[in-house]
JSON list of C-alpha atoms in Angstrom, two decimals:
[
{"chain": "A", "resi": 139, "resn": "MET", "atom": "CA", "xyz": [23.75, 100.03, -76.33]},
{"chain": "A", "resi": 140, "resn": "THR", "atom": "CA", "xyz": [24.61, 103.55, -76.58]},
{"chain": "A", "resi": 141, "resn": "PRO", "atom": "CA", "xyz": [27.96, 104.63, -77.18]},
{"chain": "A", "resi": 142, "resn": "TYR", "atom": "CA", "xyz": [28.12, 106.15, -73.32]},
{"chain": "A", "resi": 143, "resn": "GLU", "atom": "CA", "xyz": [26.97, 102.71, -72.22]},
{"chain": "A", "resi": 144, "resn": "ALA", "atom": "CA", "xyz": [29.55, 101.03, -74.16]},
{"chain": "A", "resi": 145, "resn": "ALA", "atom": "CA", "xyz": [32.31, 103.28, -72.86]},
{"chain": "A", "resi": 146, "resn": "SER", "atom": "CA", "xyz": [30.99, 103.06, -69.16]},
{"chain": "A", "resi": 147, "resn": "LEU", "atom": "CA", "xyz": [31.16, 99.25, -69.30]},
{"chain": "A", "resi": 148, "resn": "PHE", "atom": "CA", "xyz": [34.53, 99.34, -70.93]},
{"chain": "A", "resi": 149, "resn": "VAL", "atom": "CA", "xyz": [35.62, 101.45, -67.60]},
{"chain": "A", "resi": 150, "resn": "ALA", "atom": "CA", "xyz": [34.16, 99.11, -65.28]},
{"chain": "A", "resi": 151, "resn": "PHE", "atom": "CA", "xyz": [35.88, 95.95, -66.95]},
{"chain": "A", "resi": 152, "resn": "ALA", "atom": "CA", "xyz": [39.06, 97.81, -66.74]},
{"chain": "A", "resi": 153, "resn": "GLU", "atom": "CA", "xyz": [38.25, 98.18, -63.12]},
{"chain": "A", "resi": 154, "resn": "ALA", "atom": "CA", "xyz": [37.60, 94.62, -62.68]},
{"chain": "A", "resi": 155, "resn": "ALA", "atom": "CA", "xyz": [40.29, 93.44, -64.77]},
{"chain": "A", "resi": 156, "resn": "GLN", "atom": "CA", "xyz": [42.65, 95.56, -62.57]},
{"chain": "A", "resi": 157, "resn": "THR", "atom": "CA", "xyz": [40.95, 94.20, -59.16]},
{"chain": "A", "resi": 158, "resn": "GLY", "atom": "CA", "xyz": [41.27, 90.40, -60.46]},
{"chain": "A", "resi": 159, "resn": "PHE", "atom": "CA", "xyz": [45.01, 90.80, -61.47]},
{"chain": "A", "resi": 160, "resn": "ALA", "atom": "CA", "xyz": [45.70, 92.26, -57.94]},
{"chain": "A", "resi": 161, "resn": "ASN", "atom": "CA", "xyz": [44.14, 89.41, -56.36]},
{"chain": "A", "resi": 162, "resn": "TYR", "atom": "CA", "xyz": [46.48, 87.20, -58.42]},
{"chain": "A", "resi": 163, "resn": "ILE", "atom": "CA", "xyz": [49.53, 89.17, -57.10]},
{"chain": "A", "resi": 164, "resn": "ALA", "atom": "CA", "xyz": [48.08, 88.94, -53.67]},
{"chain": "A", "resi": 165, "resn": "ILE", "atom": "CA", "xyz": [48.12, 84.92, -54.15]},
{"chain": "A", "resi": 166, "resn": "LEU", "atom": "CA", "xyz": [51.79, 85.16, -55.47]},
{"chain": "A", "resi": 167, "resn": "SER", "atom": "CA", "xyz": [53.03, 87.80, -52.51]},
{"chain": "A", "resi": 168, "resn": "GLY", "atom": "CA", "xyz": [51.29, 85.26, -49.96]},
{"chain": "A", "resi": 169, "resn": "MET", "atom": "CA", "xyz": [53.14, 82.29, -51.60]},
{"chain": "A", "resi": 170, "resn": "LEU", "atom": "CA", "xyz": [56.54, 84.23, -51.60]},
{"chain": "A", "resi": 171, "resn": "ALA", "atom": "CA", "xyz": [56.05, 85.17, -47.91]},
{"chain": "A", "resi": 172, "resn": "ALA", "atom": "CA", "xyz": [55.19, 81.68, -46.83]},
{"chain": "A", "resi": 173, "resn": "SER", "atom": "CA", "xyz": [58.09, 80.41, -48.78]},
{"chain": "A", "resi": 174, "resn": "TRP", "atom": "CA", "xyz": [60.39, 82.81, -47.14]},
{"chain": "A", "resi": 175, "resn": "PHE", "atom": "CA", "xyz": [59.54, 82.17, -43.51]},
{"chain": "A", "resi": 176, "resn": "PHE", "atom": "CA", "xyz": [58.06, 78.57, -43.56]},
{"chain": "A", "resi": 177, "resn": "ALA", "atom": "CA", "xyz": [59.48, 76.56, -46.49]},
{"chain": "A", "resi": 178, "resn": "HIS", "atom": "CA", "xyz": [62.46, 75.10, -44.79]},
{"chain": "A", "resi": 179, "resn": "ARG", "atom": "CA", "xyz": [60.35, 74.01, -41.73]},
{"chain": "A", "resi": 180, "resn": "LEU", "atom": "CA", "xyz": [57.62, 72.00, -43.91]},
{"chain": "A", "resi": 181, "resn": "THR", "atom": "CA", "xyz": [57.71, 68.28, -44.08]},
{"chain": "A", "resi": 182, "resn": "ARG", "atom": "CA", "xyz": [57.36, 66.96, -47.61]},
{"chain": "A", "resi": 183, "resn": "LEU", "atom": "CA", "xyz": [53.61, 66.36, -47.15]},
{"chain": "A", "resi": 184, "resn": "MET", "atom": "CA", "xyz": [53.09, 69.81, -46.00]},
{"chain": "A", "resi": 185, "resn": "ALA", "atom": "CA", "xyz": [54.90, 71.26, -48.65]},
{"chain": "A", "resi": 186, "resn": "ALA", "atom": "CA", "xyz": [52.90, 69.12, -51.30]},
{"chain": "A", "resi": 187, "resn": "ILE", "atom": "CA", "xyz": [49.73, 70.46, -49.71]},
{"chain": "A", "resi": 188, "resn": "LEU", "atom": "CA", "xyz": [51.05, 74.18, -49.75]},
{"chain": "A", "resi": 189, "resn": "ILE", "atom": "CA", "xyz": [51.90, 73.74, -53.41]},
{"chain": "A", "resi": 190, "resn": "PHE", "atom": "CA", "xyz": [48.54, 72.04, -54.12]},
{"chain": "A", "resi": 191, "resn": "ILE", "atom": "CA", "xyz": [46.61, 74.94, -52.47]},
{"chain": "A", "resi": 192, "resn": "PHE", "atom": "CA", "xyz": [48.75, 77.49, -54.20]},
{"chain": "A", "resi": 193, "resn": "THR", "atom": "CA", "xyz": [48.19, 75.96, -57.54]},
{"chain": "A", "resi": 194, "resn": "VAL", "atom": "CA", "xyz": [44.42, 75.56, -56.95]},
{"chain": "A", "resi": 195, "resn": "ALA", "atom": "CA", "xyz": [44.30, 79.24, -56.01]},
{"chain": "A", "resi": 196, "resn": "ALA", "atom": "CA", "xyz": [46.33, 80.62, -58.83]},
{"chain": "A", "resi": 197, "resn": "ALA", "atom": "CA", "xyz": [44.82, 78.39, -61.23]},
{"chain": "A", "resi": 198, "resn": "GLY", "atom": "CA", "xyz": [41.49, 80.12, -60.54]},
{"chain": "A", "resi": 199, "resn": "PHE", "atom": "CA", "xyz": [42.68, 83.37, -60.21]},
{"chain": "A", "resi": 200, "resn": "GLY", "atom": "CA", "xyz": [44.44, 83.01, -63.37]},
{"chain": "A", "resi": 201, "resn": "ASN", "atom": "CA", "xyz": [41.53, 81.66, -65.30]},
{"chain": "A", "resi": 202, "resn": "GLU", "atom": "CA", "xyz": [39.46, 84.67, -63.93]},
{"chain": "A", "resi": 203, "resn": "VAL", "atom": "CA", "xyz": [42.11, 87.31, -64.71]},
{"chain": "A", "resi": 204, "resn": "PHE", "atom": "CA", "xyz": [42.25, 85.78, -68.48]},
{"chain": "A", "resi": 205, "resn": "SER", "atom": "CA", "xyz": [38.51, 85.59, -68.71]},
{"chain": "A", "resi": 206, "resn": "ILE", "atom": "CA", "xyz": [38.22, 89.48, -67.82]},
{"chain": "A", "resi": 207, "resn": "TYR", "atom": "CA", "xyz": [40.79, 90.62, -69.74]},
{"chain": "A", "resi": 208, "resn": "SER", "atom": "CA", "xyz": [39.71, 88.61, -72.91]},
{"chain": "A", "resi": 209, "resn": "ASP", "atom": "CA", "xyz": [36.03, 90.39, -72.42]},
{"chain": "A", "resi": 210, "resn": "LEU", "atom": "CA", "xyz": [37.84, 93.74, -72.09]},
{"chain": "A", "resi": 211, "resn": "ALA", "atom": "CA", "xyz": [39.54, 92.96, -75.26]},
{"chain": "A", "resi": 212, "resn": "ARG", "atom": "CA", "xyz": [36.47, 92.07, -77.28]},
{"chain": "A", "resi": 213, "resn": "LEU", "atom": "CA", "xyz": [34.58, 94.91, -75.76]},
{"chain": "A", "resi": 214, "resn": "GLY", "atom": "CA", "xyz": [37.49, 97.09, -76.96]},
{"chain": "A", "resi": 215, "resn": "ALA", "atom": "CA", "xyz": [37.07, 95.71, -80.41]},
{"chain": "A", "resi": 216, "resn": "TYR", "atom": "CA", "xyz": [33.59, 96.32, -80.19]},
{"chain": "A", "resi": 217, "resn": "LEU", "atom": "CA", "xyz": [34.07, 100.01, -79.10]},
{"chain": "A", "resi": 218, "resn": "HIS", "atom": "CA", "xyz": [36.49, 100.28, -81.91]},
{"chain": "A", "resi": 219, "resn": "GLU", "atom": "CA", "xyz": [33.71, 99.18, -84.27]},
{"chain": "A", "resi": 220, "resn": "ILE", "atom": "CA", "xyz": [31.05, 101.63, -83.05]},
{"chain": "A", "resi": 221, "resn": "GLY", "atom": "CA", "xyz": [33.42, 104.61, -82.20]},
{"chain": "A", "resi": 222, "resn": "GLN", "atom": "CA", "xyz": [34.35, 104.97, -85.87]},
{"chain": "A", "resi": 223, "resn": "ALA", "atom": "CA", "xyz": [31.02, 106.79, -86.48]},
{"chain": "A", "resi": 224, "resn": "PRO", "atom": "CA", "xyz": [31.54, 110.74, -86.11]},
{"chain": "A", "resi": 225, "resn": "GLU", "atom": "CA", "xyz": [28.28, 110.85, -84.01]},
{"chain": "A", "resi": 226, "resn": "ALA", "atom": "CA", "xyz": [29.61, 108.40, -81.50]},
{"chain": "A", "resi": 227, "resn": "GLY", "atom": "CA", "xyz": [31.71, 110.99, -79.83]},
{"chain": "A", "resi": 228, "resn": "LEU", "atom": "CA", "xyz": [34.26, 108.05, -78.37]},
{"chain": "A", "resi": 229, "resn": "GLY", "atom": "CA", "xyz": [37.39, 109.60, -80.22]},
{"chain": "A", "resi": 230, "resn": "TRP", "atom": "CA", "xyz": [38.90, 109.98, -76.71]},
{"chain": "A", "resi": 231, "resn": "LEU", "atom": "CA", "xyz": [38.71, 106.55, -75.64]},
{"chain": "A", "resi": 232, "resn": "GLY", "atom": "CA", "xyz": [42.01, 104.47, -76.12]},
{"chain": "A", "resi": 233, "resn": "PRO", "atom": "CA", "xyz": [40.33, 101.32, -78.14]},
{"chain": "A", "resi": 234, "resn": "VAL", "atom": "CA", "xyz": [38.53, 103.91, -80.67]},
{"chain": "A", "resi": 235, "resn": "ARG", "atom": "CA", "xyz": [41.95, 105.76, -81.07]},
{"chain": "A", "resi": 236, "resn": "GLY", "atom": "CA", "xyz": [44.23, 102.79, -81.52]},
{"chain": "A", "resi": 237, "resn": "PRO", "atom": "CA", "xyz": [44.43, 100.65, -84.68]},
{"chain": "A", "resi": 238, "resn": "SER", "atom": "CA", "xyz": [41.69, 97.72, -85.12]},
{"chain": "A", "resi": 239, "resn": "GLY", "atom": "CA", "xyz": [42.68, 94.73, -83.11]},
{"chain": "A", "resi": 240, "resn": "SER", "atom": "CA", "xyz": [45.16, 96.42, -81.07]},
{"chain": "A", "resi": 241, "resn": "MET", "atom": "CA", "xyz": [43.77, 95.12, -77.88]},
{"chain": "A", "resi": 242, "resn": "ALA", "atom": "CA", "xyz": [43.37, 91.36, -79.00]},
{"chain": "A", "resi": 243, "resn": "PRO", "atom": "CA", "xyz": [46.99, 90.29, -77.66]},
{"chain": "A", "resi": 244, "resn": "ILE", "atom": "CA", "xyz": [46.29, 91.65, -74.32]},
{"chain": "A", "resi": 245, "resn": "PRO", "atom": "CA", "xyz": [44.78, 88.59, -72.44]},
{"chain": "A", "resi": 246, "resn": "TYR", "atom": "CA", "xyz": [47.60, 86.54, -73.84]},
{"chain": "A", "resi": 247, "resn": "ILE", "atom": "CA", "xyz": [50.25, 88.95, -72.51]},
{"chain": "A", "resi": 248, "resn": "VAL", "atom": "CA", "xyz": [48.39, 89.09, -69.08]},
{"chain": "A", "resi": 249, "resn": "LEU", "atom": "CA", "xyz": [48.24, 85.03, -69.10]},
{"chain": "A", "resi": 250, "resn": "SER", "atom": "CA", "xyz": [51.82, 84.74, -69.82]},
{"chain": "A", "resi": 251, "resn": "LEU", "atom": "CA", "xyz": [52.61, 87.35, -66.93]},
{"chain": "A", "resi": 252, "resn": "CYS", "atom": "CA", "xyz": [50.27, 85.09, -64.55]},
{"chain": "A", "resi": 253, "resn": "ALA", "atom": "CA", "xyz": [52.15, 81.97, -65.80]},
{"chain": "A", "resi": 254, "resn": "MET", "atom": "CA", "xyz": [55.66, 83.55, -65.27]},
{"chain": "A", "resi": 255, "resn": "GLY", "atom": "CA", "xyz": [54.73, 84.59, -61.84]},
{"chain": "A", "resi": 256, "resn": "TYR", "atom": "CA", "xyz": [53.46, 80.98, -61.09]},
{"chain": "A", "resi": 257, "resn": "VAL", "atom": "CA", "xyz": [56.64, 79.63, -62.26]},
{"chain": "A", "resi": 258, "resn": "ALA", "atom": "CA", "xyz": [58.77, 82.14, -60.17]},
{"chain": "A", "resi": 259, "resn": "ALA", "atom": "CA", "xyz": [57.04, 81.61, -56.99]},
{"chain": "A", "resi": 260, "resn": "LEU", "atom": "CA", "xyz": [57.38, 77.86, -57.32]},
{"chain": "A", "resi": 261, "resn": "TRP", "atom": "CA", "xyz": [61.11, 78.14, -58.04]},
{"chain": "A", "resi": 262, "resn": "PHE", "atom": "CA", "xyz": [61.43, 80.70, -55.02]},
{"chain": "A", "resi": 263, "resn": "PHE", "atom": "CA", "xyz": [59.64, 78.10, -52.88]},
{"chain": "A", "resi": 264, "resn": "PHE", "atom": "CA", "xyz": [62.21, 75.40, -53.78]},
{"chain": "A", "resi": 265, "resn": "HIS", "atom": "CA", "xyz": [65.13, 77.66, -53.83]},
{"chain": "A", "resi": 266, "resn": "VAL", "atom": "CA", "xyz": [64.74, 78.85, -50.27]},
{"chain": "A", "resi": 267, "resn": "ARG", "atom": "CA", "xyz": [63.77, 75.39, -48.99]},
{"chain": "A", "resi": 268, "resn": "LYS", "atom": "CA", "xyz": [67.21, 74.26, -50.28]},
{"chain": "A", "resi": 269, "resn": "ILE", "atom": "CA", "xyz": [69.12, 77.35, -49.12]},
{"chain": "A", "resi": 270, "resn": "ARG", "atom": "CA", "xyz": [67.58, 77.34, -45.78]},
{"chain": "A", "resi": 271, "resn": "ARG", "atom": "CA", "xyz": [67.94, 73.38, -44.88]},
{"chain": "A", "resi": 272, "resn": "GLU", "atom": "CA", "xyz": [71.40, 73.60, -46.11]},
{"chain": "A", "resi": 273, "resn": "GLU", "atom": "CA", "xyz": [71.97, 76.61, -43.67]},
{"chain": "A", "resi": 274, "resn": "ARG", "atom": "CA", "xyz": [70.32, 74.54, -40.58]},
{"chain": "A", "resi": 275, "resn": "ALA", "atom": "CA", "xyz": [72.22, 71.53, -41.53]},
{"chain": "A", "resi": 276, "resn": "ALA", "atom": "CA", "xyz": [75.65, 73.40, -41.31]},
{"chain": "A", "resi": 277, "resn": "ASP", "atom": "CA", "xyz": [74.61, 75.05, -37.99]},
{"chain": "A", "resi": 278, "resn": "ALA", "atom": "CA", "xyz": [73.84, 71.48, -36.37]}
]
């Protein structure tokens, strides 16, 4: 693979990583909207089904995001190796300019963001469910 092909592949992976993370954020946003509008109206069974569907979707998209960012980090390490040669002409690319191994923690940072978003969405669901049910009981 030529240095240009590797750099082009890196840009394509970065776009795929951004799209995958955007899909995960869409799942979180959908859960937040469902929580706000419907959490207090759902029976326990329906709430369990919603949480199960959300968990499966979040786990799937979270795995996809982690895999893409892991590949991106490994490709960044490869680019750092081949970009050190003067004839490579990749000095402008981020992984080449940075220190060796600088991209290694990125997949774990993104994975922790996904996990925090998942936990926050579940907390929001149960919080809204409790608050809105208390409001309905007070109005009755």
